[in-house]
XYZ file of C-alpha atoms in Angstrom:
202
model
C 54.242 106.196 227.013
C 55.575 102.885 227.573
C 58.556 102.140 226.733
C 59.722 98.214 227.058
C 63.101 96.637 224.662
C 60.982 95.133 221.999
C 58.981 98.480 221.363
C 62.294 100.405 222.029
C 63.520 97.990 218.617
C 60.252 98.269 217.011
C 60.726 101.540 216.545
C 63.698 101.634 215.543
C 63.185 98.712 212.997
C 60.403 101.146 211.268
C 61.782 104.250 211.824
C 64.986 102.312 209.056
C 62.065 101.578 207.238
C 60.834 104.538 206.509
C 64.147 106.363 205.424
C 64.187 103.520 203.138
C 63.709 104.894 198.628
C 60.778 103.377 198.059
C 58.947 104.938 200.748
C 59.821 108.121 200.539
C 57.084 109.290 197.471
C 54.755 108.075 200.372
C 53.187 111.657 201.250
C 50.181 110.086 203.746
C 51.465 106.750 204.834
C 54.919 107.803 206.457
C 56.351 107.577 209.331
C 54.595 111.074 210.451
C 51.720 108.308 210.691
C 52.762 106.267 211.617
C 54.001 108.248 214.893
C 50.511 109.863 215.676
C 49.131 106.589 215.095
C 51.593 104.839 217.835
C 50.141 108.010 220.335
C 47.465 107.726 219.457
C 46.541 103.982 220.369
C 48.525 104.588 224.272
C 46.615 107.705 224.208
C 44.165 105.039 224.417
C 45.285 102.004 225.938
C 45.847 104.841 228.732
C 42.606 106.193 228.641
C 41.644 102.180 229.235
C 43.854 101.602 232.016
C 44.304 98.697 229.234
C 47.438 96.747 231.123
C 50.864 97.048 230.190
C 52.041 93.557 228.478
C 48.189 94.579 226.406
C 49.484 98.098 225.948
C 52.705 96.569 224.050
C 51.477 94.336 221.865
C 48.559 96.831 219.955
C 51.617 99.186 220.852
C 53.431 96.910 218.241
C 50.846 96.473 215.809
C 51.037 100.410 215.335
C 54.639 100.492 214.657
C 54.204 97.363 211.785
C 50.618 97.932 210.794
C 52.294 99.999 207.491
C 55.157 98.983 207.190
C 54.254 96.391 203.909
C 53.555 99.263 202.764
C 57.167 99.153 201.811
C 56.809 96.157 199.400
C 53.738 96.927 197.940
C 50.121 99.961 198.032
C 47.653 97.204 197.463
C 47.380 94.336 199.588
C 49.862 96.110 202.522
C 48.004 94.688 205.764
C 49.305 90.936 204.696
C 53.081 92.060 204.332
C 53.289 94.616 206.975
C 51.648 91.199 208.911
C 55.426 89.325 207.177
C 57.204 92.636 208.879
C 56.134 91.881 212.945
C 56.527 88.381 211.991
C 59.722 88.293 211.341
C 60.551 91.043 213.666
C 59.217 89.391 216.664
C 61.378 85.756 215.623
C 63.615 87.433 215.330
C 63.870 88.972 218.790
C 62.037 85.594 220.237
C 58.973 87.108 220.956
C 56.376 84.399 221.807
C 54.491 82.582 219.135
C 50.782 83.291 221.667
C 51.294 86.917 221.615
C 52.905 87.598 218.100
C 49.710 86.247 216.866
C 47.482 89.229 218.902
C 49.326 91.178 217.141
C 49.247 90.102 213.722
C 45.209 89.206 214.049
C 45.323 93.828 215.126
C 47.481 94.695 212.131
C 44.498 92.100 210.036
C 41.813 94.008 211.737
C 44.027 97.792 210.507
C 41.677 96.240 207.133
C 38.973 98.571 206.206
C 37.030 95.338 205.189
C 37.016 94.424 209.050
C 35.564 94.287 212.057
C 36.998 94.744 214.435
C 36.355 91.443 217.024
C 37.896 92.595 220.173
C 38.956 96.081 222.417
C 42.892 95.177 221.068
C 41.501 95.374 217.777
C 38.621 98.167 218.045
C 41.892 100.966 219.602
C 43.996 100.131 216.741
C 41.466 100.404 213.932
C 40.986 103.904 216.444
C 44.165 105.104 216.596
C 44.470 104.767 212.342
C 41.425 106.873 211.622
C 41.915 109.743 214.516
C 43.550 111.795 211.851
C 39.914 111.987 210.170
C 39.574 113.972 213.822
C 41.954 116.901 213.485
C 42.275 120.433 212.534
C 45.019 119.345 210.459
C 42.329 116.695 208.693
C 42.258 118.600 205.408
C 45.557 119.068 205.011
C 46.672 115.313 204.940
C 43.553 114.065 202.980
C 45.427 116.766 200.063
C 48.792 114.448 200.810
C 46.133 111.284 200.069
C 45.106 112.518 197.542
C 48.433 113.346 196.357
C 49.654 109.631 196.565
C 46.882 108.272 195.205
C 47.279 109.957 192.471
C 51.624 108.151 192.451
C 50.542 105.576 193.510
C 46.912 103.585 193.000
C 46.490 106.351 189.638
C 43.792 107.896 190.769
C 42.559 111.045 189.584
C 39.545 112.277 190.618
C 36.929 116.424 190.400
C 37.859 117.722 193.026
C 34.199 117.521 193.753
C 34.389 113.518 193.245
C 37.140 113.937 196.126
C 34.866 116.117 198.878
C 32.652 113.904 198.061
C 33.604 110.225 198.220
C 35.885 111.426 201.695
C 32.488 113.027 203.141
C 30.513 109.925 201.950
C 33.957 107.809 204.484
C 33.329 110.702 207.256
C 28.896 109.760 207.469
C 29.388 105.845 207.118
C 32.708 105.823 209.137
C 32.250 105.183 213.364
C 34.989 105.188 216.217
C 34.537 101.509 218.307
C 35.952 103.058 221.652
C 34.035 104.341 224.484
C 37.185 107.002 225.176
C 37.315 107.689 221.458
C 33.817 108.661 220.875
C 33.468 110.699 223.420
C 36.528 112.491 222.285
C 37.474 112.722 219.132
C 33.714 112.219 216.902
C 33.388 115.740 217.786
C 36.679 117.190 216.092
C 35.365 114.649 213.148
C 31.710 115.999 213.424
C 34.329 119.053 213.045
C 34.992 118.080 209.310
C 32.106 116.561 208.562
C 30.839 120.501 207.958
C 34.288 121.448 206.433
C 33.721 119.295 204.083
C 29.924 120.025 203.411
C 31.280 123.909 203.721
C 33.479 123.158 200.700
C 31.319 121.049 198.330
C 28.247 124.292 198.940
C 30.751 126.626 197.822
C 31.922 124.353 194.618
C 31.257 125.854 190.997
C 28.041 124.364 189.805
C 26.873 124.529 193.622
């Protein structure tokens, strides 16, 4: 893992933020998820031989990309940008570099299409969990979180169908993720298909 003074301070800032009371009900978008995204981001940058300066930018993005949940649930990306900007200005970070971080945070919005390699890296890292063996349990945590924060109540059938559709429509952008994470995602697609086939009435 790349360690620089600003990255070390960012980790402390984010850990403190996620320790606050209003973040405790986040069963999915919590500190563990952020840490997983940071680690996945580093894994990609290491294997794509990304220079240290660029690594720092995208790792800062990974640390801050979900911090906006401390302020709002819907539209959290904009609040994440504000928190990152405040932190980086406080630490005297160059404006040009800060703009890259803020653009990369914006790129985590599902409606956005990545415009460069760094944006592709954070998009892939943010959805690394789609490829993991723990995907199914994480999906349950996301369901619980949505029930609390956006009052989304769905049947098991509809919930599984929605997430199967998401997996089928999802694409990894970087060559590394396509090669190394896509197989795990396909295994999770098969698992959801099998679960759906076993539901009552099927």
